[in-house]
C-alpha cells in the first residue's frame, strides 16, 4: 500500500470523527496530510506523474471538506501547471476572455465586483484547461478510481456516524437536509453532484473493465446522492439519463434497458427516502397557479428577460449589466448579505440592477426553487444574449467532444443544473465535472466499450 492510501485511511477515520463532532478543524487535519505530500514531491522535483497524482489528491480533498475557499486557491494554483505545458490554442476560452474584458469596460463594472467575479468564475475554466492538458495514462486512471472508492466510503462513514450520534436531530427532521457527508451544513446539493460524478465514472469503469468493485461503489454512490433528496437535482438527473439512453444511437438496446431500469430503481429509492411533504408536493406542481406561486424562481426569469429590458432598455438584454452586477455569486457577495464576514473586510458594492431585482427577492432560505440563483439568469443579467450565446456554444463544443454516453450524460446533467443554480461559480462543481468528463472520455482503458455498438468496419481500427 503506497503513501497516499495510508493518508486516505487516516481521512476515513477523520470523517467518522467529523460526522460525530461536526468540527471543520478535524477535516483540515486530513487536508494538511495531503498538502504535505504534494509539497514534498514538488521540493524533491519528482516526475510529473507523481506530482499529478499528489495534486489530484489534494484537489479532491479540498473539494470534499467543509470549506469553499481552499479549492478556489488550489484551482488558481493549477494555472501554474497549465501555463507551462498547455500549448494548444483554445478559441472558446479566448472568446470568453475577450467577452469578459469588453463587458467590464463597456459597463464600467465596479472593481470589487469584477474581482470577486473572477475569483468565483476563473477556477471552472482553469480546471478545464488543467484536465485537458495532462495525459491520463493507465496508472493515473487507476489511481483516481481507487481515490473515488475512498471518497464514497468517507461520505458514507460520515453520514452514518452523524445519524448515530445525532438521533434526536435525525428523528425530528422533516427532510434529509442533514445528509451532507463531509461537505458541511446545507451542502446536500454539492454532495449529490459529487456523488453522481463518482457514480458515473465508476459505472464507466465497470462497463470498460468489468471491475465489480467499481460497480458496487457506483451503486453506493448513487444511493448516497439520492439520499440527499434534492428534488430539483434528482429530476434533472433522471431526465438527463433517460434522454441520453433513448436518443443515443451508440447504445445497445440491452444497455438502454439497463440504464432506464437503473433510473427506475433510483426513483424507487428516492420515493422511499423522501419525506411525505415532498411526495405530496410533486403532484401539486402540475397545477399552473400553484406552480407559479410555489416556484418563485420563475419570477426571477421573468425579471431578467422581461422586466429588466422594459425598465432599463433593450440593450441590457443584448449586452447585460456587467460582470458581478446582477445575480451572480459575486454580485450577491458584494451586497454584504451573502457572506456574513464580507463587511468586515470589504466595502458594500451593489448595482442598481441587483438592488432592484435580486436583493429583496432572493429567498435563499426557502430552497432552490424559490431563490434567484441560476447560471442562465446571472449570465443573461450580466452578459446578455451575447453571453448566453457564448456559453451554449462552449458547452456545445464539449458535447461534440464527448466520446462515451457517460461523458454525454454528465454534460447534459450539468447543462440542466445551469437553469437552477450558479454552478459555474463554485469551484467544487468544476473540479468534479471536468474530472468526470476527462475520465469518461479516457483513452487509458479499453476503447471497445462493451455497451456500445460500432460499425463492423471500425471494430479493428479502434485503439485498444
Coordinates of C-alpha atoms in Angstrom, one line a residue:
X1 CA 0.0 0.0 0.0
X2 CA 1.5 3.3 -1.0
X3 CA 1.8 6.6 1.0
X4 CA -1.4 8.0 -0.5
X5 CA -3.6 5.1 0.6
X6 CA -2.4 5.5 4.2
X7 CA -3.4 9.1 4.2
X8 CA -6.8 8.1 2.7
X9 CA -7.3 5.6 5.5
X10 CA -6.5 8.3 8.0
X11 CA -9.0 10.6 6.3
X12 CA -11.7 7.9 6.7
X13 CA -11.0 7.8 10.4
X14 CA -11.2 11.7 10.5
X15 CA -14.5 11.5 8.5
X16 CA -16.1 9.4 11.2
X17 CA -15.0 11.8 13.9
X18 CA -16.2 14.7 11.9
X19 CA -19.6 13.0 11.5
X20 CA -19.9 12.8 15.2
X21 CA -18.5 16.2 16.2
X22 CA -19.2 18.4 13.1
X23 CA -16.0 20.4 13.7
X24 CA -14.2 21.6 10.5
X25 CA -10.8 21.5 12.1
X26 CA -10.9 17.7 12.1
X27 CA -11.0 17.6 8.3
X28 CA -8.4 20.3 7.9
X29 CA -6.0 17.9 9.5
X30 CA -6.7 15.4 6.7
X31 CA -6.2 18.2 4.1
X32 CA -2.9 19.0 5.7
X33 CA -1.6 15.4 5.4
X34 CA -2.2 15.5 1.6
X35 CA -0.8 19.0 1.3
X36 CA 2.5 17.9 2.9
X37 CA 2.7 15.0 0.4
X38 CA 2.3 17.5 -2.6
X39 CA 4.8 19.9 -1.1
X40 CA 7.3 17.1 -0.6
X41 CA 7.0 15.9 -4.2
X42 CA 7.4 19.4 -5.5
X43 CA 10.5 20.0 -3.4
X44 CA 12.0 16.7 -4.5
X45 CA 11.2 17.6 -8.1
X46 CA 9.7 14.1 -8.7
X47 CA 8.4 13.1 -12.1
X48 CA 5.2 14.8 -13.5
X49 CA 3.1 11.6 -13.0
X50 CA 3.8 11.6 -9.2
X51 CA 3.2 15.3 -9.0
X52 CA -0.1 14.9 -10.9
X53 CA -1.2 12.1 -8.5
X54 CA -0.4 14.3 -5.5
X55 CA -2.1 17.4 -6.9
X56 CA -5.2 15.5 -7.9
X57 CA -5.3 14.0 -4.3
X58 CA -5.2 17.4 -2.7
X59 CA -7.6 19.0 -5.2
X60 CA -10.1 16.3 -4.4
X61 CA -9.6 16.6 -0.7
X62 CA -10.1 20.4 -0.9
X63 CA -13.4 19.7 -2.7
X64 CA -14.9 17.3 -0.1
X65 CA -14.1 19.2 3.1
X66 CA -16.5 21.9 4.5
X67 CA -14.6 24.8 3.0
X68 CA -15.4 26.7 -0.2
X69 CA -12.2 28.8 -0.5
X70 CA -9.2 26.4 -0.3
X71 CA -10.5 24.7 -3.5
X72 CA -10.5 28.1 -5.2
X73 CA -6.9 28.7 -4.3
X74 CA -5.8 25.3 -5.5
X75 CA -7.8 25.8 -8.7
X76 CA -5.9 29.0 -9.3
X77 CA -2.7 27.2 -8.4
X78 CA -3.3 24.7 -11.2
X79 CA -2.8 27.6 -13.6
X80 CA 0.9 27.3 -12.9
X81 CA 0.7 23.7 -14.2
X82 CA -1.3 24.6 -17.3
X83 CA 0.7 27.7 -18.4
X84 CA 3.9 25.7 -18.6
X85 CA 2.6 22.9 -20.7
X86 CA -0.6 23.9 -22.5
X87 CA 0.4 24.9 -26.0
X88 CA -2.9 24.1 -27.7
X89 CA -4.9 27.1 -28.7
X90 CA -8.5 27.2 -27.4
X91 CA -10.6 29.6 -29.3
X92 CA -13.6 29.3 -27.0
X93 CA -11.5 30.3 -23.9
X94 CA -10.1 33.2 -25.9
X95 CA -13.6 34.3 -26.8
X96 CA -14.7 34.1 -23.2
X97 CA -11.8 36.2 -22.1
X98 CA -12.4 38.9 -24.7
X99 CA -16.1 39.0 -23.8
X100 CA -15.3 39.4 -20.1
X101 CA -12.8 42.3 -20.8
X102 CA -15.2 44.0 -23.2
X103 CA -18.1 43.6 -20.8
X104 CA -16.2 45.1 -17.9
X105 CA -15.1 48.1 -19.9
X106 CA -18.4 48.9 -21.5
X107 CA -20.5 48.5 -18.3
X108 CA -17.9 50.3 -16.1
X109 CA -18.0 47.3 -13.7
X110 CA -17.2 48.1 -10.1
X111 CA -13.6 46.8 -9.4
X112 CA -14.6 44.9 -6.3
X113 CA -17.5 43.2 -8.1
X114 CA -15.1 42.3 -11.0
X115 CA -12.5 40.9 -8.6
X116 CA -15.0 38.6 -6.9
X117 CA -16.5 37.5 -10.3
X118 CA -13.0 36.5 -11.5
X119 CA -12.3 34.7 -8.2
X120 CA -15.5 32.7 -8.4
X121 CA -15.6 32.0 -12.2
X122 CA -12.0 31.6 -13.3
X123 CA -11.5 28.3 -11.5
X124 CA -14.0 26.5 -13.7
X125 CA -12.1 27.3 -16.9
X126 CA -8.7 26.9 -15.4
X127 CA -9.6 23.4 -14.2
X128 CA -11.0 22.7 -17.7
X129 CA -7.6 23.6 -19.1
X130 CA -5.7 21.7 -16.4
X131 CA -7.6 18.4 -17.0
X132 CA -7.3 18.9 -20.8
X133 CA -3.6 19.3 -20.8
X134 CA -2.3 16.2 -19.0
X135 CA -2.1 12.6 -20.3
X136 CA -4.4 10.5 -18.3
X137 CA -2.4 7.3 -18.6
X138 CA -3.4 3.9 -17.2
X139 CA -1.5 4.5 -13.9
X140 CA -3.2 7.8 -13.1
X141 CA -6.6 6.5 -14.3
X142 CA -6.4 3.5 -11.9
X143 CA -5.0 5.8 -9.2
X144 CA -8.1 8.1 -9.4
X145 CA -10.5 5.1 -9.5
X146 CA -9.2 4.0 -6.1
X147 CA -9.4 7.6 -4.8
X148 CA -13.1 7.6 -5.7
X149 CA -13.6 4.4 -3.6
X150 CA -12.2 6.3 -0.6
X151 CA -14.3 9.4 -1.4
X152 CA -17.5 7.4 -1.4
X153 CA -16.5 5.5 1.7
X154 CA -15.7 8.7 3.6
X155 CA -19.1 10.2 2.8
X156 CA -21.0 7.0 3.8
X157 CA -19.0 6.8 7.1
X158 CA -19.6 10.5 7.9
X159 CA -23.4 10.2 7.2
X160 CA -23.7 7.0 9.3
X161 CA -21.7 8.4 12.3
X162 CA -23.7 11.6 12.2
X163 CA -27.0 9.7 12.2
X164 CA -25.9 7.5 15.1
X165 CA -24.6 10.5 17.2
X166 CA -27.5 12.9 16.4
X167 CA -30.5 10.7 16.6
X168 CA -32.7 13.4 18.1
X169 CA -32.0 15.7 15.1
X170 CA -32.5 13.0 12.6
X171 CA -35.8 11.9 14.1
X172 CA -37.1 15.5 14.4
X173 CA -36.1 16.5 10.9
X174 CA -38.9 16.6 8.3
X175 CA -36.5 16.1 5.4
X176 CA -32.9 14.8 4.8
X177 CA -31.1 18.2 4.8
X178 CA -28.8 16.7 7.4
X179 CA -27.3 14.3 4.8
X180 CA -24.3 16.3 3.8
X181 CA -21.4 13.9 4.4
X182 CA -18.1 15.8 4.9
X183 CA -19.3 18.8 2.9
X184 CA -20.7 20.8 5.7
X185 CA -24.1 22.3 6.7
X186 CA -26.7 22.8 3.9
X187 CA -24.3 21.3 1.3
X188 CA -26.5 18.4 0.3
X189 CA -26.8 19.5 -3.3
X190 CA -23.0 19.6 -3.6
X191 CA -22.8 16.1 -2.1
X192 CA -25.3 14.9 -4.6
X193 CA -23.4 16.4 -7.6
X194 CA -20.1 14.9 -6.5
X195 CA -21.7 11.5 -5.8
X196 CA -23.3 11.5 -9.2
X197 CA -19.9 12.3 -10.8
X198 CA -18.3 9.5 -8.8
X199 CA -21.1 7.0 -9.7
X200 CA -20.8 7.9 -13.4
X201 CA -17.0 7.5 -13.5
X202 CA -17.2 4.1 -11.8
X203 CA -20.1 2.9 -14.0
X204 CA -17.9 3.8 -17.0
X205 CA -15.0 1.9 -15.5
X206 CA -17.2 -1.2 -14.9
X207 CA -18.5 -1.0 -18.5
X208 CA -14.9 -1.0 -19.8
X209 CA -13.0 -3.2 -17.4
X210 CA -15.8 -5.3 -15.8
X211 CA -14.4 -4.2 -12.4
X212 CA -17.0 -5.4 -9.9
X213 CA -15.7 -3.1 -7.2
X214 CA -16.4 -0.1 -9.4
X215 CA -20.0 -1.4 -9.9
X216 CA -20.5 -1.8 -6.2
X217 CA -19.2 1.6 -5.3
X218 CA -21.1 3.2 -8.2
X219 CA -24.4 1.9 -6.7
X220 CA -23.4 3.0 -3.2
X221 CA -22.5 6.5 -4.6
X222 CA -25.9 6.7 -6.4
X223 CA -27.6 5.7 -3.2
X224 CA -25.8 8.5 -1.3
X225 CA -26.7 11.0 -4.0
X226 CA -30.4 10.1 -3.9
X227 CA -30.5 10.1 -0.1
X228 CA -29.9 13.9 -0.1
X229 CA -33.5 14.1 -1.6
X230 CA -32.6 17.2 -3.7
X231 CA -35.8 17.2 -5.8
X232 CA -34.6 19.6 -8.4
X233 CA -31.2 17.9 -9.0
X234 CA -32.9 14.5 -9.0
X235 CA -35.4 15.4 -11.6
X236 CA -32.7 16.9 -13.9
X237 CA -30.6 13.7 -13.3
X238 CA -33.4 11.4 -14.3
X239 CA -34.3 13.4 -17.4
X240 CA -30.6 13.5 -18.5
X241 CA -30.1 9.8 -18.1
X242 CA -33.4 8.8 -19.8
X243 CA -32.9 11.3 -22.6
X244 CA -29.3 10.1 -23.4
X245 CA -30.4 6.5 -23.1
X246 CA -33.2 6.9 -25.6
X247 CA -31.6 9.3 -28.0
X248 CA -28.1 7.7 -28.1
X249 CA -27.5 5.8 -31.3
X250 CA -24.4 4.1 -29.9
X251 CA -26.1 2.2 -27.1
X252 CA -27.3 -1.3 -27.5
X253 CA -30.9 -1.9 -26.7
X254 CA -30.0 -4.1 -23.8
X255 CA -27.8 -1.3 -22.4
X256 CA -30.6 1.3 -22.8
X257 CA -32.9 -1.0 -20.9
X258 CA -30.3 -1.4 -18.2
X259 CA -29.8 2.3 -17.8
X260 CA -33.5 3.1 -17.7
X261 CA -34.0 0.3 -15.2
X262 CA -31.3 1.9 -13.1
X263 CA -33.2 5.1 -13.2
X264 CA -36.4 3.3 -12.2
X265 CA -34.6 1.8 -9.2
X266 CA -33.3 5.2 -8.4
X267 CA -36.8 6.7 -8.4
X268 CA -38.0 4.0 -6.0
X269 CA -35.1 4.7 -3.7
X270 CA -35.8 8.4 -3.9
X271 CA -39.5 7.9 -3.1
X272 CA -38.7 5.8 0.0
X273 CA -36.0 8.2 1.1
X274 CA -38.2 11.3 0.7
X275 CA -40.3 12.7 3.5
X276 CA -44.1 12.8 3.0
X277 CA -44.2 16.5 2.3
X278 CA -42.0 16.2 -0.7
X279 CA -44.1 13.4 -2.2
X280 CA -47.3 15.4 -1.5
X281 CA -45.8 18.5 -3.1
X282 CA -44.9 16.9 -6.5
X283 CA -48.5 16.3 -7.8
X284 CA -49.5 19.8 -6.8
X285 CA -46.8 21.3 -9.2
X286 CA -48.9 20.2 -12.2
X287 CA -51.4 22.9 -11.2
X288 CA -50.4 26.0 -13.0
X289 CA -51.5 28.5 -10.4
X290 CA -49.8 26.5 -7.6
X291 CA -46.7 26.1 -9.7
X292 CA -46.4 29.8 -10.3
X293 CA -46.9 30.5 -6.6
X294 CA -44.6 27.8 -5.3
X295 CA -41.7 28.0 -7.9
X296 CA -40.7 31.6 -7.2
X297 CA -37.6 31.2 -9.4
X298 CA -39.9 31.7 -12.4
X299 CA -40.3 35.3 -11.2
X300 CA -36.5 35.8 -11.4
X301 CA -36.6 34.5 -15.0
X302 CA -39.4 36.9 -15.8
X303 CA -37.5 39.8 -14.3
X304 CA -34.3 39.2 -16.2
X305 CA -35.8 38.5 -19.6
X306 CA -38.8 40.9 -19.5
X307 CA -38.7 43.4 -16.6
X308 CA -35.0 44.3 -16.9
X309 CA -35.1 45.4 -20.6
X310 CA -38.5 47.1 -20.1
X311 CA -37.2 49.3 -17.2
X312 CA -33.5 49.8 -18.3
X313 CA -33.6 49.5 -22.1
X314 CA -33.3 46.7 -24.6
X315 CA -29.5 47.0 -24.7
X316 CA -29.4 45.3 -21.3
X317 CA -30.9 42.2 -22.9
X318 CA -28.2 42.2 -25.5
X319 CA -25.1 43.2 -23.6
X320 CA -26.1 42.7 -19.9
X321 CA -25.4 44.9 -16.9
X322 CA -21.8 43.9 -16.3
X323 CA -19.9 41.1 -14.6
X324 CA -20.9 40.8 -10.9
X325 CA -23.7 43.4 -11.2
X326 CA -26.9 41.3 -11.4
X327 CA -27.4 37.9 -9.7
X328 CA -24.1 36.1 -9.9
X329 CA -22.4 34.8 -6.7
X330 CA -20.1 37.8 -7.0
X331 CA -23.0 40.2 -7.1
X332 CA -24.6 38.6 -4.1
X333 CA -21.3 38.6 -2.2
X334 CA -20.7 42.3 -2.7
X335 CA -24.1 43.1 -1.3
X336 CA -22.7 42.1 2.1
X337 CA -25.8 39.8 2.8
X338 CA -24.4 36.6 1.2
X339 CA -21.3 36.1 3.4
X340 CA -21.5 37.4 6.9
X341 CA -17.9 38.3 7.2
X342 CA -17.7 40.3 3.9
X343 CA -18.4 43.7 5.5
X344 CA -15.6 43.2 7.9
X345 CA -13.0 43.3 5.1
X346 CA -14.6 44.9 2.0
X347 CA -17.0 47.7 1.2
X348 CA -20.5 47.0 0.1
X349 CA -20.8 47.4 -3.7
X350 CA -24.2 46.9 -5.3
X351 CA -25.5 47.9 -8.7
X352 CA -29.0 49.4 -9.1
X353 CA -29.9 46.2 -11.0
X354 CA -29.1 43.9 -8.1
X355 CA -30.9 46.1 -5.7
X356 CA -34.0 46.4 -7.9
X357 CA -34.4 42.8 -8.9
X358 CA -32.4 40.5 -6.7
X359 CA -31.6 41.8 -3.2
X360 CA -35.2 41.6 -1.7
X361 CA -36.4 38.6 -3.8
X362 CA -33.5 36.1 -3.4
X363 CA -35.2 33.8 -0.9
X364 CA -32.2 31.5 -0.2
X365 CA -33.7 30.1 3.0
X366 CA -36.8 28.8 1.1
X367 CA -34.8 26.4 -1.1
X368 CA -33.6 26.2 -4.7
X369 CA -37.0 26.6 -6.3
X370 CA -37.6 30.0 -4.6
X371 CA -34.3 31.8 -5.0
X372 CA -32.9 33.7 -8.0
X373 CA -29.6 31.7 -8.2
X374 CA -29.3 30.3 -11.8
X375 CA -26.4 30.5 -14.2
X376 CA -28.8 31.3 -17.0
X377 CA -30.3 34.2 -15.1
X378 CA -26.9 35.6 -13.9
X379 CA -25.3 35.3 -17.4
X380 CA -28.3 36.9 -19.1
X381 CA -28.4 39.6 -16.5
X382 CA -24.7 40.4 -16.6
X383 CA -23.7 39.4 -20.2
X384 CA -27.0 39.5 -22.1
X385 CA -27.9 37.3 -25.0
X386 CA -24.3 37.5 -26.2
X387 CA -23.1 35.9 -23.0
X388 CA -25.7 33.1 -23.3
X389 CA -24.7 32.5 -26.9
X390 CA -21.0 32.1 -25.9
X391 CA -21.9 29.9 -23.0
X392 CA -24.1 27.5 -25.0
X393 CA -21.5 27.5 -27.9
X394 CA -18.9 26.5 -25.3
X395 CA -21.0 23.6 -24.0
X396 CA -21.9 22.6 -27.5
X397 CA -18.2 22.1 -28.2
X398 CA -17.9 20.0 -25.1
X399 CA -20.9 17.8 -26.2
X400 CA -19.2 17.3 -29.6
X401 CA -16.0 16.1 -27.7
X402 CA -17.9 13.5 -25.7
X403 CA -16.7 10.1 -26.7
X404 CA -19.0 8.0 -24.5
X405 CA -22.6 8.0 -23.4
X406 CA -21.3 8.5 -19.8
X407 CA -19.5 11.8 -20.6
X408 CA -22.5 12.9 -22.6
X409 CA -24.9 12.2 -19.6
X410 CA -22.8 14.2 -17.2
X411 CA -22.6 17.2 -19.6
X412 CA -26.4 17.2 -20.1
X413 CA -26.8 16.9 -16.3
X414 CA -24.6 19.9 -15.8
X415 CA -26.3 21.9 -18.5
X416 CA -29.6 21.2 -16.8
X417 CA -28.2 22.5 -13.5
X418 CA -27.3 25.8 -15.2
X419 CA -31.0 26.6 -15.2
X420 CA -31.4 26.2 -11.4
X421 CA -28.1 27.0 -9.8
X422 CA -24.9 29.1 -10.2
X423 CA -22.8 26.0 -10.7
X424 CA -20.1 27.7 -12.9
X425 CA -19.2 29.9 -9.9
X426 CA -18.5 27.1 -7.4
X427 CA -15.0 25.5 -7.9
X428 CA -16.2 22.3 -6.3
X429 CA -18.6 21.6 -9.2
X430 CA -15.9 22.5 -11.7
X431 CA -13.4 20.0 -10.2
X432 CA -15.7 17.0 -10.3
X433 CA -17.4 17.9 -13.6
X434 CA -14.1 18.1 -15.5
X435 CA -12.7 15.1 -13.7
X436 CA -15.8 13.1 -14.6
X437 CA -15.7 14.3 -18.2
X438 CA -11.9 13.5 -18.5
X439 CA -12.3 10.1 -17.0
X440 CA -15.3 9.1 -19.1
X441 CA -13.5 10.3 -22.3
X442 CA -10.4 8.4 -21.2
X443 CA -8.2 6.6 -23.7
X444 CA -6.4 4.8 -20.8
X445 CA -8.9 1.9 -20.7
X446 CA -10.0 -0.5 -23.4
X447 CA -11.7 1.6 -26.1
X448 CA -14.1 -1.1 -27.3
X449 CA -16.8 -0.4 -24.8
X450 CA -19.0 -3.5 -24.4
X451 CA -22.1 -1.3 -24.0
X452 CA -21.5 0.4 -27.4
X453 CA -22.1 -0.9 -30.9
X454 CA -19.7 0.2 -33.5
X455 CA -19.9 -0.5 -37.3
X456 CA -18.2 -3.7 -38.3
X457 CA -15.6 -2.0 -40.4
X458 CA -14.3 0.1 -37.5
X459 CA -14.1 -2.6 -34.8
X460 CA -10.5 -3.4 -35.6
X461 CA -9.5 0.2 -36.3
X462 CA -10.1 1.4 -32.7
X463 CA -7.1 1.6 -30.5
X464 CA -7.1 -0.8 -27.5

